[in-house]
Coordinates of C-alpha atoms and ligand atoms in Angstrom, one line a residue:
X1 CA -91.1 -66.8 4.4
X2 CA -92.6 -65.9 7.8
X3 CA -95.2 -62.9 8.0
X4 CA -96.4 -60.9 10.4
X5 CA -99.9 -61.4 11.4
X6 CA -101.9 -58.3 12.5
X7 CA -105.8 -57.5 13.3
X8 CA -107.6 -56.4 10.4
X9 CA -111.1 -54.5 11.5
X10 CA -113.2 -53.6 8.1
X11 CA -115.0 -51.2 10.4
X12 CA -118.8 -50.1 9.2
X13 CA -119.8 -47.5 6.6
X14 CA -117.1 -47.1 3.8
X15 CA -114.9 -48.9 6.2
X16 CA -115.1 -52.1 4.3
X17 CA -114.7 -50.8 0.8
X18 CA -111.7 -48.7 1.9
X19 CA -110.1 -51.9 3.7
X20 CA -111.0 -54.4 0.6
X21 CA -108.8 -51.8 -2.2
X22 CA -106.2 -51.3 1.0
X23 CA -105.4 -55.3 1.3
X24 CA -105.7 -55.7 -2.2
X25 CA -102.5 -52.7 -2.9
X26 CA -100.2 -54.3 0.0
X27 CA -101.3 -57.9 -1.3
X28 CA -99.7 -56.9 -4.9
X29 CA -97.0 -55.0 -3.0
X30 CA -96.0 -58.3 -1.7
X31 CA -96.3 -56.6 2.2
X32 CA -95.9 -59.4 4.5
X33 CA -98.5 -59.6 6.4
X34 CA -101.0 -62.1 7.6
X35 CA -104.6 -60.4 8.7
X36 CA -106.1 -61.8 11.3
X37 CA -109.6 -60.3 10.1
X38 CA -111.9 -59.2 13.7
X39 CA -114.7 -57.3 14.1
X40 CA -115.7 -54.0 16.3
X41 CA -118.6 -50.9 16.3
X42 CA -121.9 -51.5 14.3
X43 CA -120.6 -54.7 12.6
X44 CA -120.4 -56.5 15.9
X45 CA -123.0 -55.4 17.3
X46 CA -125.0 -56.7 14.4
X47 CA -123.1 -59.8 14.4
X48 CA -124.9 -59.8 18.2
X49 CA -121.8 -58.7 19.8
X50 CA -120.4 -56.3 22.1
X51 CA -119.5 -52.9 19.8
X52 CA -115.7 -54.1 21.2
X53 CA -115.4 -57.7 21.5
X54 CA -113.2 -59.3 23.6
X55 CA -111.7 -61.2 20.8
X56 CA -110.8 -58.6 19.1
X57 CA -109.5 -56.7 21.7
X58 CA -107.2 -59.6 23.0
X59 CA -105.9 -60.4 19.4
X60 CA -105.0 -56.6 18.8
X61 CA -102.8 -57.7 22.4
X62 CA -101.8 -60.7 21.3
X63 CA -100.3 -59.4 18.2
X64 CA -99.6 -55.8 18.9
X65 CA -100.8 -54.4 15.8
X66 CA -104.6 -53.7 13.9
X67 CA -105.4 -51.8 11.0
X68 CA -108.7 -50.8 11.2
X69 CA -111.5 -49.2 9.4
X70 CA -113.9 -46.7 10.8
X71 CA -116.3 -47.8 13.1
X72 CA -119.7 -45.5 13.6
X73 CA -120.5 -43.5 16.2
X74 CA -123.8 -42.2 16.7
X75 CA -124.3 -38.9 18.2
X76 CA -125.5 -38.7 21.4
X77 CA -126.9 -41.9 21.8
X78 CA -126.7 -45.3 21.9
X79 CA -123.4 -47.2 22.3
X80 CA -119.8 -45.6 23.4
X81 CA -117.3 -45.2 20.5
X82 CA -115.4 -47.7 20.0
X83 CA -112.9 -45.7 18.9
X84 CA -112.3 -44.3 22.3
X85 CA -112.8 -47.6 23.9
X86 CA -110.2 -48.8 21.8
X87 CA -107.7 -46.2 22.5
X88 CA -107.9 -46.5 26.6
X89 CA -108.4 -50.2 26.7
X90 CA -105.2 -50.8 24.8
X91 CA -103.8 -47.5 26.2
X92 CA -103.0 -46.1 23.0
X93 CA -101.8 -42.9 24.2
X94 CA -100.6 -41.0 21.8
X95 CA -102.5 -40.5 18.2
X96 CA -100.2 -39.5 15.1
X97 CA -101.3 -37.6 11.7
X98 CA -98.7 -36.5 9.1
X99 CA -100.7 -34.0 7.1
X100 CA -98.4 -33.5 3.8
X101 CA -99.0 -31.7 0.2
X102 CA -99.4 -34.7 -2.6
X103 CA -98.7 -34.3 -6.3
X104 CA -101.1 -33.7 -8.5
X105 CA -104.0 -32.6 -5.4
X106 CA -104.1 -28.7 -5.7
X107 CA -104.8 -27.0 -2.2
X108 CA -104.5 -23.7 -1.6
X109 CA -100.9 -23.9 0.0
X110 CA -97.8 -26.2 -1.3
X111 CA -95.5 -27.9 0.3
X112 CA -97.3 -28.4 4.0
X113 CA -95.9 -31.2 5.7
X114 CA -97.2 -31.0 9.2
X115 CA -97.3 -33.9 12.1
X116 CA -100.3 -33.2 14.4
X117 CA -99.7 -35.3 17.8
X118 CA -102.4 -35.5 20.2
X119 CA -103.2 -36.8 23.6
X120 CA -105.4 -39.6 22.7
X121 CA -107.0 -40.9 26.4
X122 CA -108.0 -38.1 28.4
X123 CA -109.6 -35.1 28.7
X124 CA -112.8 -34.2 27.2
X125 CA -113.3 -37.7 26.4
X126 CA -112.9 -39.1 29.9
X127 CA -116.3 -39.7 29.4
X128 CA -116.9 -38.4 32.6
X129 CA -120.6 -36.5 32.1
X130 CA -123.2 -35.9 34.6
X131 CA -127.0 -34.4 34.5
X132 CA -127.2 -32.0 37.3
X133 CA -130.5 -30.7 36.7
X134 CA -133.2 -30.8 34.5
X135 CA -131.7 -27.8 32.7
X136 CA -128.1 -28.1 33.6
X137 CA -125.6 -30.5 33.0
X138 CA -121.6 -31.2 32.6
X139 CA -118.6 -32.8 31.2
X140 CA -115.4 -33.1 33.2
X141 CA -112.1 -32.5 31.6
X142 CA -109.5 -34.6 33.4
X143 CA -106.2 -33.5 32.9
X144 CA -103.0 -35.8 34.6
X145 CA -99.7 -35.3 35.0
X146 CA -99.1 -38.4 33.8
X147 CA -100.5 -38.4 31.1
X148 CA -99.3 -34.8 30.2
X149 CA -95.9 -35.7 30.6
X150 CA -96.6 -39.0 28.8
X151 CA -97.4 -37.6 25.7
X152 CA -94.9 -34.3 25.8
X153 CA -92.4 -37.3 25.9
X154 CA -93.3 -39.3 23.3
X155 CA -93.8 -36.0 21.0
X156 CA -89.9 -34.7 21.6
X157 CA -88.9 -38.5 21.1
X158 CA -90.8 -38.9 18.0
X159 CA -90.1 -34.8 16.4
X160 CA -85.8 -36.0 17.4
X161 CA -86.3 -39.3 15.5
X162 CA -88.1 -37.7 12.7
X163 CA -85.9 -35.0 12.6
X164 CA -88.0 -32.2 12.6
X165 CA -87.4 -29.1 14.6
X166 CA -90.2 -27.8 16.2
X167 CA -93.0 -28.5 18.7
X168 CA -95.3 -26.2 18.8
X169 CA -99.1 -26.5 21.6
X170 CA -102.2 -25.4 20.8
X171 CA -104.0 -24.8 23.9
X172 CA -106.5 -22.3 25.9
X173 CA -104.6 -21.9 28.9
X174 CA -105.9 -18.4 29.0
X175 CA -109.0 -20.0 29.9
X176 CA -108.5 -23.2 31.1
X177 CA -105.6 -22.4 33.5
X178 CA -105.5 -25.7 35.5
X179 CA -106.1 -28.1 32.7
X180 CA -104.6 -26.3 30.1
X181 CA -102.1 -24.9 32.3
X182 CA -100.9 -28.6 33.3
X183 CA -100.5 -29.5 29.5
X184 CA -98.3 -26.9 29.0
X185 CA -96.1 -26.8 32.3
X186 CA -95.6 -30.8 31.1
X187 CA -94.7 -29.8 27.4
X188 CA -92.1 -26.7 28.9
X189 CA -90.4 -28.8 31.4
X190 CA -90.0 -31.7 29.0
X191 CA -88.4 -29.5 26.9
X192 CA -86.6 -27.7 28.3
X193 CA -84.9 -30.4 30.7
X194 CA -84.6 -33.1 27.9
X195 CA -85.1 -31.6 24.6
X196 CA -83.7 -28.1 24.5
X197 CA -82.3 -29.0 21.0
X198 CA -85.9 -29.0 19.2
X199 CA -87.6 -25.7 19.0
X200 CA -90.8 -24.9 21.0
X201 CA -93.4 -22.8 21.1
X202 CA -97.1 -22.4 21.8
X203 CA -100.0 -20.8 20.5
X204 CA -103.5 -19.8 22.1
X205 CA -105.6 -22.1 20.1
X206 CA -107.6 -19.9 18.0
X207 CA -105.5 -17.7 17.3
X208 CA -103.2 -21.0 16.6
X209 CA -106.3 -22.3 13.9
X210 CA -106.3 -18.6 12.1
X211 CA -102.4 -18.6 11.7
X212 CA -102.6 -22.5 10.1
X213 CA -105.1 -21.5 7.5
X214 CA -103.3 -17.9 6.8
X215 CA -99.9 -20.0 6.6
X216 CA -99.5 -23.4 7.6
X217 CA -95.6 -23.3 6.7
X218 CA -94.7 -21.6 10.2
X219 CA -95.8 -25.1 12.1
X220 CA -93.7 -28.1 12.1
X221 CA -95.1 -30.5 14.8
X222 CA -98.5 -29.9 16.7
X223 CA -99.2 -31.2 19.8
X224 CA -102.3 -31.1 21.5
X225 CA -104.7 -32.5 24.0
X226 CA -107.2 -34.9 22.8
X227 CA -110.5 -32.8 21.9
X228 CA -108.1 -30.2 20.1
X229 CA -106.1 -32.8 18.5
X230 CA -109.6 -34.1 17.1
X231 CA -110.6 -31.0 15.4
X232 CA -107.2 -29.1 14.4
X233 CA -106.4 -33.1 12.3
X234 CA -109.4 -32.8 10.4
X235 CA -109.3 -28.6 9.7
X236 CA -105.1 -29.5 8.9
X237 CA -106.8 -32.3 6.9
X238 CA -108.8 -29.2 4.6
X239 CA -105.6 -28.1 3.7
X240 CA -103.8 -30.9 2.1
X241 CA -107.2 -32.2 0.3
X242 CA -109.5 -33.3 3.2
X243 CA -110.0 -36.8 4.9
X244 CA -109.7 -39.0 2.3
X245 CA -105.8 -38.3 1.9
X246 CA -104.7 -38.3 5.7
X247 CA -103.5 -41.1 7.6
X248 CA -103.1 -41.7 11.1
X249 CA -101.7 -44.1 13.6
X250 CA -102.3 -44.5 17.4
X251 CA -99.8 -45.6 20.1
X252 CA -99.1 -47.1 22.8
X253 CA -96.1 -49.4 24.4
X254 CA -98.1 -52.5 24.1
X255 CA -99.7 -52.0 20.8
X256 CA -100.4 -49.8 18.0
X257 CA -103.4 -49.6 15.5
X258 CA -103.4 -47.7 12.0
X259 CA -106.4 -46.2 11.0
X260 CA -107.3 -43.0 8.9
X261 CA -108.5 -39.8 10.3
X262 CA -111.8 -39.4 8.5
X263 CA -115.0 -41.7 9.7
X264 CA -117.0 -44.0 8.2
X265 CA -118.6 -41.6 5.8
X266 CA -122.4 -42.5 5.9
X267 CA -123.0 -40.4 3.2
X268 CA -121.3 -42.0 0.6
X269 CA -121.2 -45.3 2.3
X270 CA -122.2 -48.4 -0.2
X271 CA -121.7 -46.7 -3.2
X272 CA -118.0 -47.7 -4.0
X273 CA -117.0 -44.1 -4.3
X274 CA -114.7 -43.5 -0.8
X275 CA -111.3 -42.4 -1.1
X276 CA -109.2 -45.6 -0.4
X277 CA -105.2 -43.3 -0.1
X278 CA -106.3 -42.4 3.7
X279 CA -106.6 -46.1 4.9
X280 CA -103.9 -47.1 2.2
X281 CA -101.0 -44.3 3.7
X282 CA -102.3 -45.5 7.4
X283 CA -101.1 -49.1 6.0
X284 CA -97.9 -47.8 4.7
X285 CA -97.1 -46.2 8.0
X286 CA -97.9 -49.6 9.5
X287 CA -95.4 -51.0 7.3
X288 CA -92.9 -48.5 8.6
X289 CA -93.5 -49.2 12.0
X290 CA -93.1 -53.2 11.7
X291 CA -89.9 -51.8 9.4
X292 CA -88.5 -49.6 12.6
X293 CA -89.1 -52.6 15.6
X294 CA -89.1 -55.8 13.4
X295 CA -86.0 -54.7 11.1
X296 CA -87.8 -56.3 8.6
X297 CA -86.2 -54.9 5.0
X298 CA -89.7 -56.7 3.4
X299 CA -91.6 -53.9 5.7
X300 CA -89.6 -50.9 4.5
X301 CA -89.5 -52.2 0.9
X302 CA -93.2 -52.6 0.5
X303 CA -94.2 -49.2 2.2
X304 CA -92.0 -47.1 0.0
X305 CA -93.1 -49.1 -3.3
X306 CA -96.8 -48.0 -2.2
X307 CA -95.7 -44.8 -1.7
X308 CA -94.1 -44.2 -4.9
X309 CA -97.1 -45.9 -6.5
X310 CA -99.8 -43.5 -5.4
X311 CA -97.6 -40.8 -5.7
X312 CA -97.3 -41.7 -9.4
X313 CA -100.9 -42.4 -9.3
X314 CA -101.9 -39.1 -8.7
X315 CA -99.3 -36.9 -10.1
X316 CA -101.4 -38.8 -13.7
X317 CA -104.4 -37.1 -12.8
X318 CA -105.6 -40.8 -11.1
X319 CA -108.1 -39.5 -8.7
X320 CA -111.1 -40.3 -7.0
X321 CA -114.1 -38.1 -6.4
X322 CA -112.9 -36.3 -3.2
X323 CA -110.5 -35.0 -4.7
X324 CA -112.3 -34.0 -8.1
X325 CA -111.4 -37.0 -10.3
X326 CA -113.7 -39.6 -11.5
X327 CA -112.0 -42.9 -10.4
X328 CA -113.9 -45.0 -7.9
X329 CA -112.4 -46.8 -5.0
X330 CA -111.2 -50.0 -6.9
X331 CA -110.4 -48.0 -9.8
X332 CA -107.7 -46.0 -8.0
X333 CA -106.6 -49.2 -6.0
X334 CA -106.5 -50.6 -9.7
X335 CA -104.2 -47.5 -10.4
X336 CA -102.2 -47.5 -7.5
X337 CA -101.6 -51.3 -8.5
X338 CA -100.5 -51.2 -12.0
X339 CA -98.0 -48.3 -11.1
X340 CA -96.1 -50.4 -8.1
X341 CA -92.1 -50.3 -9.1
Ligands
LIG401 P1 -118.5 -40.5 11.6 O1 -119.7 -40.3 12.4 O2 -118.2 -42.0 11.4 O3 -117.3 -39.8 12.0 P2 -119.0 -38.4 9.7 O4 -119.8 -38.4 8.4 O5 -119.4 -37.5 10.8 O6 -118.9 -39.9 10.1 P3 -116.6 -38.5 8.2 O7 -116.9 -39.9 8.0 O8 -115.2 -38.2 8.6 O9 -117.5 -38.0 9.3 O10 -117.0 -37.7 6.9 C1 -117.0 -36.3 6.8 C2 -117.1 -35.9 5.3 O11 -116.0 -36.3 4.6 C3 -118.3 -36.7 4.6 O12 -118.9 -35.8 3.7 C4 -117.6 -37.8 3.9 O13 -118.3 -38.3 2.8 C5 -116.2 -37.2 3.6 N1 -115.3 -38.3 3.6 C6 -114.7 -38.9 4.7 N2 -113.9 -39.9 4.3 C7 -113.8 -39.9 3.0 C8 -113.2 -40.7 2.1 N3 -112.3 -41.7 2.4 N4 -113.4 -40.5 0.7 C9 -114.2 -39.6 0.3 N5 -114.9 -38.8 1.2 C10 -114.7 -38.9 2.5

């Protein structure tokens, strides 16, 4: 039986540890899939590549689909993320994070099941930063229509396929009134011209932050530009169990790349110990995509046997460290494995 080949990128720090239990739960979930193993950030570079090779980057084309590992970035210096790169060089516009309660994690609220949608190629991280001075210098935040309406599309399309009912933006309009201003006028006129069926609302973002953490039940869908799509993932992240238990997905109409929300974990990196689920559930939702375009019943069949495999993993008090168990990375993988229907 034919498979379906796709760009595997261990990434650097935990990425590989994370990626080798991963490949080893869809392997015994007979997914079929073919990985087409690349390289990209640190790892190329010591390999004595670029941090995004061109191979890589014209296999992820060729093939349309990656599941990568998380690639360093080192704060301000050295080489761009690649992690950006990747997103505007394969224009994969809009980043997806289903943030949802599991069994057997205790949080401090039940039941959340969010979707935080962001903007994934512009603003803040245009890149676009100049030294003016000595003492002064500056980031541009470039906002397009385009774009703007781009995503607001692709949000309403997605929250009507998924069923869910509303959109709500987190933005600082208030402040930002032409940037800002042009992400919401997009979201409002989508809306309300295509989408009038789905719910939407908008909140100032900080006040948006203080009403997630007080009750994160109100919100349904988030949508928001890039840099506040970065940081409200991760603090939505803190409320279902933090990074190691949140996957994400990035997309674009030519290709899309799976990849968990947390990094590559330097502190822990090397020592077997990383959460493998976040990387795992970006894999499932892989699976789901190539079920959705490929109509490919193997695809669908695979992702929910994971699913119901870590779910039953968990719900027995199989964790790893993260989340206050004992298990290390292959051990839960192990677990995961030997609950698969
Ligand atoms: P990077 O620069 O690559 O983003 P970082 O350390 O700034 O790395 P993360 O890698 O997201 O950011 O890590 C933030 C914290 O969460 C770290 O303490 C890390 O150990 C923890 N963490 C992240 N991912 C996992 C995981 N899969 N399992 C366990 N802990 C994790």
């Amino acid at each position: 039986m034919s498979r379906h080949k796709a760009v595997l990128i261990p990434g650097d720090g935990i990425g590989p540890e994370v990626t080798r239990a991963t490949c080893q739960v869809l392997e015994a979930a007979e997914a079929p899939i073919e990985w087409v193993e690349r390289l990209a950030g640190l790892a190329a570079i010591e390999a004595g590549g670029d941090v995004l090779p061109a191979e890589t980057l014209e296999d992820i084309q060729r093939h349309k689909l990656a599941l990568k590992g998380p690639c360093t970035t080192p704060i301000g210096k050295g080489f761009s993320s690649v992690n950006v790169q990747l997103r505007k060089q394969l224009n994969l516009y809009a980043a997806v994070r289903p943030v949802r309660s599991l069994p057997g994690v205790e949080t401090r609220f039940e039941g959340v099941d969010l979707i935080v949608i962001r903007e994934n190629t512009e603003g803040l991280y245009s890149g676009v930063e100049n030294r003016l001075t000595d003492d002064v210098v500056m980031s541009m935040k470039v906002t397009t229509q385009s774009a703007c309406r781009r995503i607001a599309h692709w949000a309403f399309r997605f929250a009507t396929q998924q069923r869910r009912k509303k959109i709500t933006v987190f933005h600082k309009a208030n402040i930002m009134k032409v940037t800002d201003g042009l992400f919401i006028n997009c979201a409002r006129e989508v809306h309300s011209h295509e989408y009038p069926n789905i719910d939407y609302d908008e909140a100032i973002i900080d006040a948006g932050c203080m009403k997630l953490v007080q009750n994160p039940g109100q919100f349904d869908v988030l949508l928001l530009e890039n840099l506040y799509g970065d940081v409200v993932s991760d603090l939505c992240a803190g409320l279902v169990g933090g990074l190691g238990v949140v996957p994400g997905a990035n997309f674009g109409e030519q290709a899309a790349v799976f990849e968990a929300v947390h990094g590559s974990a330097p502190d822990i990196a090397g020592k077997g110990v990383a959460n493998p689920l976040a990387l795992l559930m970006s894999a499932v939702m892989m699976l789901q995509h190539l079920q959705d375009v490929e109509q490919d019943p193997r695809c669908g069949r695979a992702a929910s046997r994971i699913e119901q495999a870590y779910r039953q993993a968990l719900g027995d008090g199989e964790r790893t460290r993260d989340l206050g168990g004992s298990l290390d990375t292959e051990q839960f993988a192990r677990a995961v494995i030997d609950r698969l229907p």
